[in-house]
Tab-separated table of C-alpha atoms in Angstrom:
chain	number	residue	atom	x	y	z
W	55	MET	CA	0.000	0.000	0.000
W	56	ARG	CA	0.949	3.642	-0.363
W	57	ILE	CA	0.351	5.313	2.991
W	58	VAL	CA	0.730	9.000	3.817
W	59	ILE	CA	1.337	10.000	7.437
W	60	ALA	CA	0.581	13.560	8.538
W	61	GLY	CA	2.961	14.541	11.316
W	62	GLY	CA	5.608	12.243	9.912
W	63	HIS	CA	8.326	13.152	12.429
W	64	GLY	CA	6.283	12.399	15.527
W	65	GLN	CA	7.364	9.690	17.930
W	66	ILE	CA	4.521	7.349	16.968
W	67	ALA	CA	4.801	8.240	13.276
W	68	LEU	CA	8.500	7.339	13.040
W	69	ARG	CA	7.803	3.973	14.668
W	70	LEU	CA	4.911	3.388	12.275
W	71	GLU	CA	7.021	4.333	9.272
W	72	ARG	CA	9.616	1.727	10.220
W	73	LEU	CA	6.950	-0.967	10.571
W	74	LEU	CA	5.235	-0.139	7.288
W	75	ALA	CA	8.472	0.157	5.326
W	76	ALA	CA	9.705	-3.160	6.747
W	77	ARG	CA	6.604	-4.943	5.480
W	78	GLY	CA	6.991	-3.423	2.024
W	79	ASP	CA	4.549	-0.512	2.038
W	80	GLU	CA	5.397	2.770	0.329
W	81	VAL	CA	5.347	5.434	3.044
W	82	VAL	CA	5.257	9.224	2.757
W	83	GLY	CA	5.608	11.392	5.854
W	84	ILE	CA	4.374	14.980	5.828
W	85	ILE	CA	6.717	17.215	7.822
W	86	ARG	CA	6.919	20.965	8.399
W	87	ASN	CA	10.687	21.167	8.744
W	88	ALA	CA	12.804	19.947	5.823
W	89	GLU	CA	15.695	19.271	8.226
W	90	GLN	CA	13.706	16.315	9.583
W	91	GLY	CA	13.837	14.587	6.197
W	92	ASP	CA	16.867	12.463	6.979
W	93	ASP	CA	15.138	10.974	10.021
W	94	LEU	CA	12.221	9.924	7.838
W	95	ARG	CA	14.476	8.436	5.179
W	96	ALA	CA	16.260	6.448	7.899
W	97	ALA	CA	12.854	5.104	8.940
W	98	GLY	CA	12.114	4.083	5.354
W	99	ALA	CA	9.735	6.917	4.503
W	100	GLU	CA	9.770	9.575	1.806
W	101	PRO	CA	9.525	13.077	3.315
W	102	ALA	CA	7.059	15.626	1.947
W	103	VAL	CA	7.427	19.164	3.295
W	104	CYS	CA	4.148	20.942	4.006
W	105	ASP	CA	3.019	23.190	6.875
W	106	LEU	CA	-0.426	21.878	7.791
W	107	GLU	CA	-1.174	25.047	9.759
W	108	SER	CA	-1.004	27.243	6.672
W	109	ALA	CA	-1.476	24.912	3.678
W	110	ARG	CA	-4.504	25.028	1.419
W	111	VAL	CA	-6.578	21.921	0.939
W	112	GLU	CA	-5.465	21.671	-2.688
W	113	GLU	CA	-1.806	21.481	-1.653
W	114	VAL	CA	-2.432	18.668	0.791
W	115	ALA	CA	-4.700	16.816	-1.627
W	116	ALA	CA	-1.864	16.810	-4.164
W	117	LEU	CA	0.353	15.017	-1.623
W	118	LEU	CA	-2.349	12.406	-1.053
W	119	GLU	CA	-2.999	11.589	-4.711
W	120	GLY	CA	-2.648	7.859	-5.326
W	121	ALA	CA	-2.500	6.935	-1.624
W	122	ASP	CA	-4.367	3.917	-0.291
W	123	ALA	CA	-4.639	5.359	3.218
W	124	VAL	CA	-3.831	8.412	5.306
W	125	VAL	CA	-2.826	8.450	8.979
W	126	PHE	CA	-3.197	11.644	11.003
W	127	ALA	CA	-0.481	11.563	13.659
W	128	ALA	CA	0.326	15.273	13.889
W	129	GLY	CA	0.149	17.242	17.117
W	130	ALA	CA	1.143	20.630	18.442
W	131	GLY	CA	3.194	18.855	21.073
W	132	PRO	CA	4.198	19.704	24.643
W	133	GLY	CA	4.964	23.331	25.319
W	134	SER	CA	2.467	24.631	22.772
W	135	GLY	CA	-0.392	26.898	23.786
W	136	ALA	CA	-4.127	26.637	23.319
W	137	ALA	CA	-3.997	28.436	19.963
W	138	ARG	CA	-1.801	25.745	18.410
W	139	LYS	CA	-3.920	22.976	19.913
W	140	ASP	CA	-6.668	24.446	17.762
W	141	THR	CA	-4.642	24.996	14.579
W	142	VAL	CA	-2.851	21.624	14.672
W	143	ASP	CA	-4.787	19.105	16.751
W	144	ARG	CA	-8.130	20.270	15.371
W	145	GLY	CA	-7.446	22.350	12.261
W	146	ALA	CA	-4.837	20.120	10.638
W	147	ALA	CA	-6.905	16.974	11.222
W	148	VAL	CA	-9.867	18.664	9.533
W	149	LEU	CA	-7.671	19.898	6.683
W	150	VAL	CA	-6.240	16.427	6.033
W	151	ALA	CA	-9.735	14.908	6.136
W	152	ASP	CA	-10.909	17.418	3.520
W	153	ALA	CA	-7.787	16.790	1.428
W	154	ALA	CA	-8.267	13.014	1.581
W	155	GLU	CA	-11.832	13.445	0.392
W	156	ARG	CA	-10.702	15.684	-2.454
W	157	ALA	CA	-7.950	13.234	-3.458
W	158	GLY	CA	-10.366	10.300	-3.383
W	159	VAL	CA	-8.574	8.529	-0.525
W	160	ARG	CA	-11.239	6.871	1.611
W	161	ARG	CA	-9.181	5.259	4.397
W	162	TYR	CA	-8.358	7.732	7.167
W	163	VAL	CA	-6.922	6.619	10.497
W	164	VAL	CA	-6.682	9.265	13.214
W	165	VAL	CA	-4.490	9.172	16.319
W	166	SER	CA	-6.653	10.935	18.883
W	167	SER	CA	-6.574	11.081	22.669
W	168	MET	CA	-8.387	9.175	25.380
W	169	GLY	CA	-10.964	11.558	26.826
W	170	ALA	CA	-11.177	13.714	23.697
W	171	ASP	CA	-14.482	15.584	23.833
W	172	PRO	CA	-15.618	18.738	22.021
W	173	HIS	CA	-17.495	19.708	25.207
W	174	HIS	CA	-14.603	19.060	27.576
W	175	GLU	CA	-14.589	21.722	30.277
W	176	GLY	CA	-11.651	23.575	31.801
W	177	ASP	CA	-9.190	26.365	31.148
W	178	GLU	CA	-5.881	24.499	31.223
W	179	ILE	CA	-3.845	23.765	28.090
W	180	PHE	CA	-4.685	20.066	28.375
W	181	ASP	CA	-8.383	20.959	28.462
W	182	ALA	CA	-7.960	22.912	25.223
W	183	TYR	CA	-6.150	19.893	23.757
W	184	GLN	CA	-8.985	17.522	24.676
W	185	ARG	CA	-11.547	19.887	23.144
W	186	ALA	CA	-9.488	20.272	19.958
W	187	LYS	CA	-9.098	16.516	19.591
W	188	GLY	CA	-12.788	15.998	20.312
W	189	GLU	CA	-13.821	18.579	17.705
W	190	ALA	CA	-11.533	16.971	15.130
W	191	ASP	CA	-12.928	13.509	15.868
W	192	ALA	CA	-16.499	14.766	15.561
W	193	TYR	CA	-15.721	16.356	12.198
W	194	VAL	CA	-14.079	13.215	10.841
W	195	ARG	CA	-16.977	11.034	11.991
W	196	GLY	CA	-19.302	13.214	9.945
W	197	ARG	CA	-17.467	12.625	6.647
W	198	GLU	CA	-19.425	9.991	4.749
W	199	ALA	CA	-16.793	9.857	1.996
W	200	LEU	CA	-14.157	8.597	4.468
W	201	ASP	CA	-13.667	5.111	5.909
W	202	TRP	CA	-12.346	6.465	9.177
W	203	THR	CA	-11.043	4.783	12.305
W	204	ILE	CA	-10.231	6.873	15.373
W	205	LEU	CA	-7.671	5.465	17.817
W	206	ARG	CA	-7.523	6.914	21.328
W	207	PRO	CA	-4.454	5.656	23.210
W	208	GLY	CA	-4.031	5.939	26.940
W	209	MET	CA	-0.959	7.458	28.602
W	210	LEU	CA	1.909	7.115	26.145
W	211	THR	CA	5.208	5.700	27.353
W	212	ASP	CA	8.590	5.013	25.789
W	213	ASP	CA	8.761	1.528	27.310
W	214	ALA	CA	9.555	-1.264	24.886
W	215	GLY	CA	6.430	-2.597	23.256
W	216	THR	CA	5.072	-5.925	24.446
W	217	GLY	CA	2.735	-6.562	21.515
W	218	LEU	CA	-0.041	-7.169	24.062
W	219	VAL	CA	-2.878	-4.672	24.206
W	220	ARG	CA	-6.473	-4.001	25.162
W	221	LEU	CA	-8.391	-2.433	22.265
W	222	GLU	CA	-12.081	-1.714	22.802
W	223	ALA	CA	-14.696	1.011	22.461
W	224	SER	CA	-14.009	1.774	26.130
W	225	THR	CA	-11.033	0.406	28.022
W	226	GLY	CA	-10.688	2.681	31.005
W	227	ARG	CA	-7.478	4.600	31.519
W	228	GLY	CA	-4.015	3.077	31.488
W	229	PRO	CA	-0.573	3.340	29.906
W	230	VAL	CA	0.515	2.029	26.519
W	231	PRO	CA	3.967	2.064	24.885
W	232	ARG	CA	4.290	4.083	21.687
W	233	ASP	CA	5.714	0.927	20.075
W	234	ASP	CA	2.393	-0.835	20.613
W	235	VAL	CA	0.371	2.159	19.372
W	236	ALA	CA	2.362	2.044	16.120
W	237	ALA	CA	1.814	-1.713	15.839
W	238	VAL	CA	-1.942	-1.291	16.281
W	239	LEU	CA	-2.020	1.474	13.650
W	240	ALA	CA	-0.228	-0.777	11.177
W	241	GLU	CA	-2.762	-3.538	11.827
W	242	LEU	CA	-5.706	-1.130	11.533
W	243	LEU	CA	-4.461	-0.064	8.107
W	244	ASP	CA	-4.724	-3.706	7.066
W	245	SER	CA	-8.205	-4.041	8.565
W	246	PRO	CA	-10.812	-2.090	6.569
W	247	ALA	CA	-13.557	-3.684	8.674
W	248	THR	CA	-12.543	-1.344	11.513
W	249	ALA	CA	-13.898	1.628	9.543
W	250	GLY	CA	-16.466	3.582	11.523
W	251	LEU	CA	-15.024	2.639	14.906
W	252	THR	CA	-13.676	4.850	17.683
W	253	LEU	CA	-11.357	2.707	19.785
W	254	GLU	CA	-9.485	3.134	23.049
W	255	LEU	CA	-6.100	1.465	23.508
W	256	ILE	CA	-4.072	0.532	26.570
W	257	SER	CA	-1.676	-2.258	27.423
W	258	GLY	CA	-3.395	-5.583	27.945
W	259	SER	CA	-3.196	-9.301	27.299
W	260	ALA	CA	-4.268	-9.731	23.661
W	261	PRO	CA	-1.728	-9.875	20.819
W	262	VAL	CA	-2.145	-6.848	18.538
W	263	SER	CA	-3.445	-8.836	15.558
W	264	VAL	CA	-5.967	-10.685	17.731
W	265	ALA	CA	-7.164	-7.443	19.360
W	266	VAL	CA	-7.732	-5.782	15.981
W	267	LYS	CA	-9.475	-8.814	14.504
W	268	SER	CA	-11.734	-8.921	17.541
W	269	VAL	CA	-12.963	-5.336	17.182
W	270	ALA	CA	-13.300	-5.831	13.427
W	271	GLY	CA	-15.658	-8.739	14.075
W	272	ASN	CA	-13.347	-11.352	12.565
């Protein structure tokens, strides 16, 4: 498959790029900073430079032409304020959804956040982040031209992945290594029957492939 990853230099994205490239997929990572290109190439991905905070939908659609799937893994990141939570975590996810639709790419997998809710209350930066993610998720779920899956991981860690997870509509809170999030994303891309699902993910006892097959009804 040809897979485009928005936010291609993120910690989960780089792990996912390595997994997809190793299994023979053609991977493109959208990055804002051209200096990050070498990191993507080392992971087996082709870098495409585009600032998703300022790009027009036509520009992004051109990058998605011919793709089999798009993964949204971009984020404003720690240290960013509420304004960038809106322009990246919400705005960029909406932009990429619109671009996928325009490019005729149906499969759209979104890395969201456990607890994302457009009506989340509070004035802290994390509250703004949860609202932004929730608004983005709600927008994506309304796009009938997209076969979307929304993945909401628990607390992300840099522990080595175990390959054992709990993946359900509601898991309750818990940690999950970024390695295992990437592994689940790779499996979701191979599982079109997960379209239309919003899934929570934490560490658990089921092998990744079994967990994905279970939610897909296989």
